[in-house]
mmCIF file of C-alpha atoms in Angstrom:
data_model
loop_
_atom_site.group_PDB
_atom_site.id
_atom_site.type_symbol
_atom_site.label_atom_id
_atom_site.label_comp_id
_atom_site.label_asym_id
_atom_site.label_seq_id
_atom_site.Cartn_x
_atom_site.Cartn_y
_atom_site.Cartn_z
ATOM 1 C CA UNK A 568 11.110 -10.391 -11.378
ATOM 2 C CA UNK A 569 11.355 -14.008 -12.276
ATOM 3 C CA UNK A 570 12.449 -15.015 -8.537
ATOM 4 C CA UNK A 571 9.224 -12.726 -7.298
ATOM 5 C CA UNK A 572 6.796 -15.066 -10.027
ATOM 6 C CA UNK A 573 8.410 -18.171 -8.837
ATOM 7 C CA UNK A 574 8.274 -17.394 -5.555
ATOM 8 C CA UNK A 575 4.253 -17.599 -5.520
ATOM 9 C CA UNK A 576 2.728 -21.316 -6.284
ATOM 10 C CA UNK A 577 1.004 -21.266 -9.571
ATOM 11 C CA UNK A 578 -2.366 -21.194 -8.971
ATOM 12 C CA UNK A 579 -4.851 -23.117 -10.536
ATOM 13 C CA UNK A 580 -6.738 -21.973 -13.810
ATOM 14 C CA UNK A 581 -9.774 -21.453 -11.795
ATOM 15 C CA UNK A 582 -8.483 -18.640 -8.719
ATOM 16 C CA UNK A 583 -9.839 -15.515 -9.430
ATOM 17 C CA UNK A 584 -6.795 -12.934 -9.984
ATOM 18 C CA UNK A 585 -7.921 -10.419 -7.796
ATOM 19 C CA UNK A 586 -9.087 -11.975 -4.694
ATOM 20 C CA UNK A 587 -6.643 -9.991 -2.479
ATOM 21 C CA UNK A 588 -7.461 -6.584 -3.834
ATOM 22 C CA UNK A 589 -9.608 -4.179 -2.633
ATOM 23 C CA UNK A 590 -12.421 -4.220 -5.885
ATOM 24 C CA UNK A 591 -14.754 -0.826 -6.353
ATOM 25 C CA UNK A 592 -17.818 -0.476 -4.992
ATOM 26 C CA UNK A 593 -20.009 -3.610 -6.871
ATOM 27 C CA UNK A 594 -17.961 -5.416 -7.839
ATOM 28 C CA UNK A 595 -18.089 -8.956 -7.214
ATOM 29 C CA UNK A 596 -14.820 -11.171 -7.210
ATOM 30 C CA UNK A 597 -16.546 -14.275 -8.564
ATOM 31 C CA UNK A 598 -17.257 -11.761 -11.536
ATOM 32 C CA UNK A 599 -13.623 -11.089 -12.520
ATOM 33 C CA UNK A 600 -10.828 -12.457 -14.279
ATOM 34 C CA UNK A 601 -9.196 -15.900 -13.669
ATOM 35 C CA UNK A 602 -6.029 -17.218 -13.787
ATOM 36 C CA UNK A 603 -6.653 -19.423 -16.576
ATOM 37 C CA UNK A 604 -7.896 -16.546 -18.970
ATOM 38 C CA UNK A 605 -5.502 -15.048 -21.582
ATOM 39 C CA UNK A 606 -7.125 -11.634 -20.785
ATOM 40 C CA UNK A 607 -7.216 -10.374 -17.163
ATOM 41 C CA UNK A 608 -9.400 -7.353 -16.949
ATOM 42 C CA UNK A 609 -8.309 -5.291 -13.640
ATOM 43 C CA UNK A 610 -11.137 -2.540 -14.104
ATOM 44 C CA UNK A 611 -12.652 -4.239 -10.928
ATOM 45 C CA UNK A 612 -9.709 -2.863 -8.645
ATOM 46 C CA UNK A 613 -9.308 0.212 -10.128
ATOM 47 C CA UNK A 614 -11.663 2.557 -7.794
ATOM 48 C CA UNK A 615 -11.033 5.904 -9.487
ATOM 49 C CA UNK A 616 -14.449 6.702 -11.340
ATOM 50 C CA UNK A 617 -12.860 8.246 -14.382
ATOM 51 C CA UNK A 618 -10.342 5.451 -14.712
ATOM 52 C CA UNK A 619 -9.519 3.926 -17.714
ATOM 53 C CA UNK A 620 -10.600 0.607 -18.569
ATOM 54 C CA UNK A 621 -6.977 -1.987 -18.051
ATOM 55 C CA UNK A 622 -6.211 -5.170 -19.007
ATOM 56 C CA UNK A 623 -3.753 -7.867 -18.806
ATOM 57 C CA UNK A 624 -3.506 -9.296 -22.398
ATOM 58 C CA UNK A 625 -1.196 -12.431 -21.918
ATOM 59 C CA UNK A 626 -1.749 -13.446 -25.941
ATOM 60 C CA UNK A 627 0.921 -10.291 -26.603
ATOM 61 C CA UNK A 628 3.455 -12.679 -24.844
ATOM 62 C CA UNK A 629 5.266 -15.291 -26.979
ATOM 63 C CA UNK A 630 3.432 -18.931 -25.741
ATOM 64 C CA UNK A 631 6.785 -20.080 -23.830
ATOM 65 C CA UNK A 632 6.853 -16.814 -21.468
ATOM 66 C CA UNK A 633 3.106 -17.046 -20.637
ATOM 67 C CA UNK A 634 2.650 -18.673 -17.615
ATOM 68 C CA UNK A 635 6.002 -17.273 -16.010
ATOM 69 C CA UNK A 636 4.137 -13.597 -17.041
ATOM 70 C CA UNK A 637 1.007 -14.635 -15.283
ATOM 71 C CA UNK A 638 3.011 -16.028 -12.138
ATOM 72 C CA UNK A 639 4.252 -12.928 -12.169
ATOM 73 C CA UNK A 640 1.538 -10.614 -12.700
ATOM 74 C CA UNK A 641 -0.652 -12.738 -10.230
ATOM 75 C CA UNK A 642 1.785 -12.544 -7.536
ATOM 76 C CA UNK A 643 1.925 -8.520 -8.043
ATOM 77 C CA UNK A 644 -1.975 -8.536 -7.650
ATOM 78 C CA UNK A 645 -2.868 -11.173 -5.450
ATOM 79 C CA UNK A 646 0.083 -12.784 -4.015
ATOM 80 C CA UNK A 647 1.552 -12.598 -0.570
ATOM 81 C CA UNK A 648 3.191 -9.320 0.464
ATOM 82 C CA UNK A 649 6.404 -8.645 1.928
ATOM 83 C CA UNK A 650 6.939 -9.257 5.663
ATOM 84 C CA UNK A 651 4.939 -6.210 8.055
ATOM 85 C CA UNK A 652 2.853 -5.429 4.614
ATOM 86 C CA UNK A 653 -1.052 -5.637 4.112
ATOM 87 C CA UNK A 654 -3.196 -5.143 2.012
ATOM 88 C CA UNK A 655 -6.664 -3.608 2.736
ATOM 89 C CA UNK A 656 -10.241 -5.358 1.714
ATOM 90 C CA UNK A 657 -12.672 -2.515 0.861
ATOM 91 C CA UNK A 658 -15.393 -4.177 4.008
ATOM 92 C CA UNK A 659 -12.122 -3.709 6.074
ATOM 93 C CA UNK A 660 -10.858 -0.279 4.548
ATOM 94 C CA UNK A 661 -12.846 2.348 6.633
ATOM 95 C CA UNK A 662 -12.397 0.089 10.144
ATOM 96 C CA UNK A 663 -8.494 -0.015 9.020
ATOM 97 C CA UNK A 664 -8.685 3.714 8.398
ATOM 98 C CA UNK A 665 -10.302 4.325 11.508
ATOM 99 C CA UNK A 666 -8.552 1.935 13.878
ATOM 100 C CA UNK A 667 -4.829 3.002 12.702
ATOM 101 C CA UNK A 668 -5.992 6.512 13.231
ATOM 102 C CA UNK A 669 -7.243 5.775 16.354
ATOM 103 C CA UNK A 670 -3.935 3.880 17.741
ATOM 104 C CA UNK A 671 -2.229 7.873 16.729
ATOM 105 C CA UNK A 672 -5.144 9.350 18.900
ATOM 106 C CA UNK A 673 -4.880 6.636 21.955
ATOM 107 C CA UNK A 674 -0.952 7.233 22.292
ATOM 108 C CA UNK A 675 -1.006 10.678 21.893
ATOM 109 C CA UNK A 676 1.094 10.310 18.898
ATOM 110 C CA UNK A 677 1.075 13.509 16.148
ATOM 111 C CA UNK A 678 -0.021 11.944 12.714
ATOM 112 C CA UNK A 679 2.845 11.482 10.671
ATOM 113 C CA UNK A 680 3.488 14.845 8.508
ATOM 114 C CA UNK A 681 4.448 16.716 5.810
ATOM 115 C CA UNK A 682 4.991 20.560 5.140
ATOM 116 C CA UNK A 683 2.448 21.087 7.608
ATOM 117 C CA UNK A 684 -0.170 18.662 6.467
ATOM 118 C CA UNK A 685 -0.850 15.229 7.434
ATOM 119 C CA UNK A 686 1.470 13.201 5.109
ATOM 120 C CA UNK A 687 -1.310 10.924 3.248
ATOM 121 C CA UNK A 688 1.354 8.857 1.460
ATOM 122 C CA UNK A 689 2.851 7.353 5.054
ATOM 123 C CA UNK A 690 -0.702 6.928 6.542
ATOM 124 C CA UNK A 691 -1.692 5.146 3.145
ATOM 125 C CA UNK A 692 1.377 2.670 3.757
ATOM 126 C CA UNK A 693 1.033 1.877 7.428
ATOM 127 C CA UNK A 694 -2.576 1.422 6.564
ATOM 128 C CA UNK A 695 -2.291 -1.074 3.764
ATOM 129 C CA UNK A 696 -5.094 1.080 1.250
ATOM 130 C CA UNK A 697 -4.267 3.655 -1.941
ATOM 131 C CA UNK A 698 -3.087 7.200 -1.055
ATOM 132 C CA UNK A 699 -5.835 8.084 -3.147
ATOM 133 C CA UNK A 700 -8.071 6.207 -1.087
ATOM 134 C CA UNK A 701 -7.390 8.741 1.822
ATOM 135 C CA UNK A 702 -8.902 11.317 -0.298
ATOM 136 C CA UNK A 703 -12.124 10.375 -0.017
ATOM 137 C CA UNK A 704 -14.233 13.123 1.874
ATOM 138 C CA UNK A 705 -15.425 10.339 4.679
ATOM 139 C CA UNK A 706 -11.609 9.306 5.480
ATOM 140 C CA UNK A 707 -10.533 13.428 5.221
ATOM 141 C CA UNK A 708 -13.155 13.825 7.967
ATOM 142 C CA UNK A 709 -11.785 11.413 10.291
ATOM 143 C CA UNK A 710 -7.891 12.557 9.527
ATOM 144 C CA UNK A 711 -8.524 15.992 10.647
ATOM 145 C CA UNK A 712 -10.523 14.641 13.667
ATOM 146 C CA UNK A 713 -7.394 13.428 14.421
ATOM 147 C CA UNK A 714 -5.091 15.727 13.521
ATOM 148 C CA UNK A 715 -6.985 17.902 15.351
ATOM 149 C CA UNK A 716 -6.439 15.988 19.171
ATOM 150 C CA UNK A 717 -2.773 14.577 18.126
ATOM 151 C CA UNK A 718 -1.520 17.373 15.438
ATOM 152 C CA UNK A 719 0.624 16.726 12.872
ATOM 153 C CA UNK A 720 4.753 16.021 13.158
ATOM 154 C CA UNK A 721 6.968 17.774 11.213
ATOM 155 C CA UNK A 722 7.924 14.912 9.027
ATOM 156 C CA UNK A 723 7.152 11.277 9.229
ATOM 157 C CA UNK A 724 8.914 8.111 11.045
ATOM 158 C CA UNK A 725 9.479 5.138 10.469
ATOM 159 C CA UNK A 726 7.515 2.649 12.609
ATOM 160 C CA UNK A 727 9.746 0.491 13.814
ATOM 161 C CA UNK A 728 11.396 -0.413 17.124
ATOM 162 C CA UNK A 729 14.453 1.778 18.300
ATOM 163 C CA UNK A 730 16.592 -0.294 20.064
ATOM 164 C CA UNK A 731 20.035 0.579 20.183
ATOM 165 C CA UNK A 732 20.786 2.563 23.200
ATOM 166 C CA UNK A 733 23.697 5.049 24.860
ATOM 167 C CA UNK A 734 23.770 5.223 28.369
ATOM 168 C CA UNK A 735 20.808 2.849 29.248
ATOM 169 C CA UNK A 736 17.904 4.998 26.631
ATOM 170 C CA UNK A 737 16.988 5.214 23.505
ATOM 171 C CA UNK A 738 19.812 6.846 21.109
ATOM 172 C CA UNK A 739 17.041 8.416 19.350
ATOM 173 C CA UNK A 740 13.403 8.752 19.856
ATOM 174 C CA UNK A 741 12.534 8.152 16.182
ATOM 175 C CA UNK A 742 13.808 8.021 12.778
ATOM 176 C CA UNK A 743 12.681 10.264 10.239
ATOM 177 C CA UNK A 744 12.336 10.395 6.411
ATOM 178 C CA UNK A 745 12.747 14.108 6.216
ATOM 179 C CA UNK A 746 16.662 14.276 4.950
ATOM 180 C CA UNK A 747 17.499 17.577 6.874
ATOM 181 C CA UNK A 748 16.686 16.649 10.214
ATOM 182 C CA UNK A 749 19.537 15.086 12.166
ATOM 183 C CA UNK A 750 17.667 11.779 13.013
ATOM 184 C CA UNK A 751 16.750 11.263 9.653
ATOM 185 C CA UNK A 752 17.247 7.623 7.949
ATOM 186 C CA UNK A 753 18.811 9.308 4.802
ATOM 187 C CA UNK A 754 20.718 12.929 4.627
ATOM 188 C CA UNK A 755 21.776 15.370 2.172
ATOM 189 C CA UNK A 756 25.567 15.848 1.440
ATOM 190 C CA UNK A 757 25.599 18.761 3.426
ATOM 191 C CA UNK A 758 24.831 16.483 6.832
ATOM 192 C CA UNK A 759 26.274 13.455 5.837
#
C-alpha cells in the first residue's frame, strides 16, 4: 500500500481529491474536498441515491501517518490507474457506454456473457464506469440494442491480443474467464 501512496506525487494542499472521479449528477468538483483538509467528504462520487453519506477522517490517524494515509487514499481516488485502465467522467460516461458498445456491434462481436445474460461486471471494466452504473434504465436500453444484433457469448474474454500460434494461426481464438471451458485462463481441478 505504501509503494502504491508513494508512487503518486503528493499533491498540493489545494487539488481537489476527486477530480478524476465520475461525481453525481450536480455536483461540482470545485465544491469538494481538498487535499489539504483533514476531512475528505466522498458523498460527491457516490451516485447511488440512497447512499450513505462517507468520509475520509484523516484526524483518526496518529499525526506521523497522515500524509502517507492521504497519499494513499488520494492515489486510490484520483491517481493514475494501472496500464490499459480508465476511468470514466460522468460528460464522457454515456458516449463511453455507447461507443464500446458500438465497437461489439461494428465487429460483429457477441457482448461478453454470463449465464445467458450480458455479463455487466466485464462491460463495466472494459468501459472504465461502476457495474452499477450499467443499471441505469438509459444504458439497459442500449445493452439490449446490442445484444440484440451481436447476442450474448457464453462467458466472457479477455481482451487482449492472442498471439502465440501452432501451425501459422491462432492457438486459440480467445481466452475465457469461465473455468470449465477448455480455453479458459483459470480451470477447475477436474481440467487442470
Amino acid at each position: 500500500m505504501t509503494a502504491l501512496a508513494r508512487s503518486v506525487a503528493l499533491p498540493g494542499d489545494e487539488v481537489f481529491v476527486l477530480h478524476d472521479r465520475p461525481l453525481r449528477d450536480g455536483a461540482a468538483v470545485g465544491e469538494t474536498s481538498q487535499f489539504g483538509d483533514d476531512v475528505w467528504r466522498l458523498q460527491p462520487a457516490i451516485h447511488k441515491s440512497s447512499g450513505r453519506n462517507l468520509i475520509l477522517n484523516f484526524n483518526r490517524f496518529p499525526v506521523r501517518f497522515r500524509p502517507v494515509a492521504k497519499q494513499l487514499a488520494y492515489a486510490m481516488l484520483s491517481g493514475p490507474l494501472p496500464q490499459r485502465e480508465k476511468r470514466c467522467k460522468n460528460g464522457t460516461r454515456h458516449q463511453a457506454i455507447s461507443d464500446h458498445l458500438e465497437r461489439y456491434v461494428t465487429s460483429g462481436r457477441p457482448l461478453p456473457g454470463w449465464r445467458g445474460v450480458p455479463n455487466r461486471k466485464v462491460l463495466a471494466q472494459q468501459i472504465g464506469c461502476s457495474r452499477r452504473s450499467l443499471d441505469e434504465p438509459a444504458y439497459q436500453v442500449l445493452i439490449d440494442q446490442a445484444e440484440a444484433k451481436v447476442g450474448v457469448s457464453e462467458s466472457a474474454a479477455f481482451d487482449i491480443p492472442i498471439r502465440g500460434s501452432l501451425d501459422g494461426r491462432p492457438w486459440t481464438g480467445d481466452i475465457v474467464t469461465h473455468p470449465e471451458q477448455p480455453n479458459s485462463f483459470t480451470s477447475t481441478p477436474e481440467t487442470a
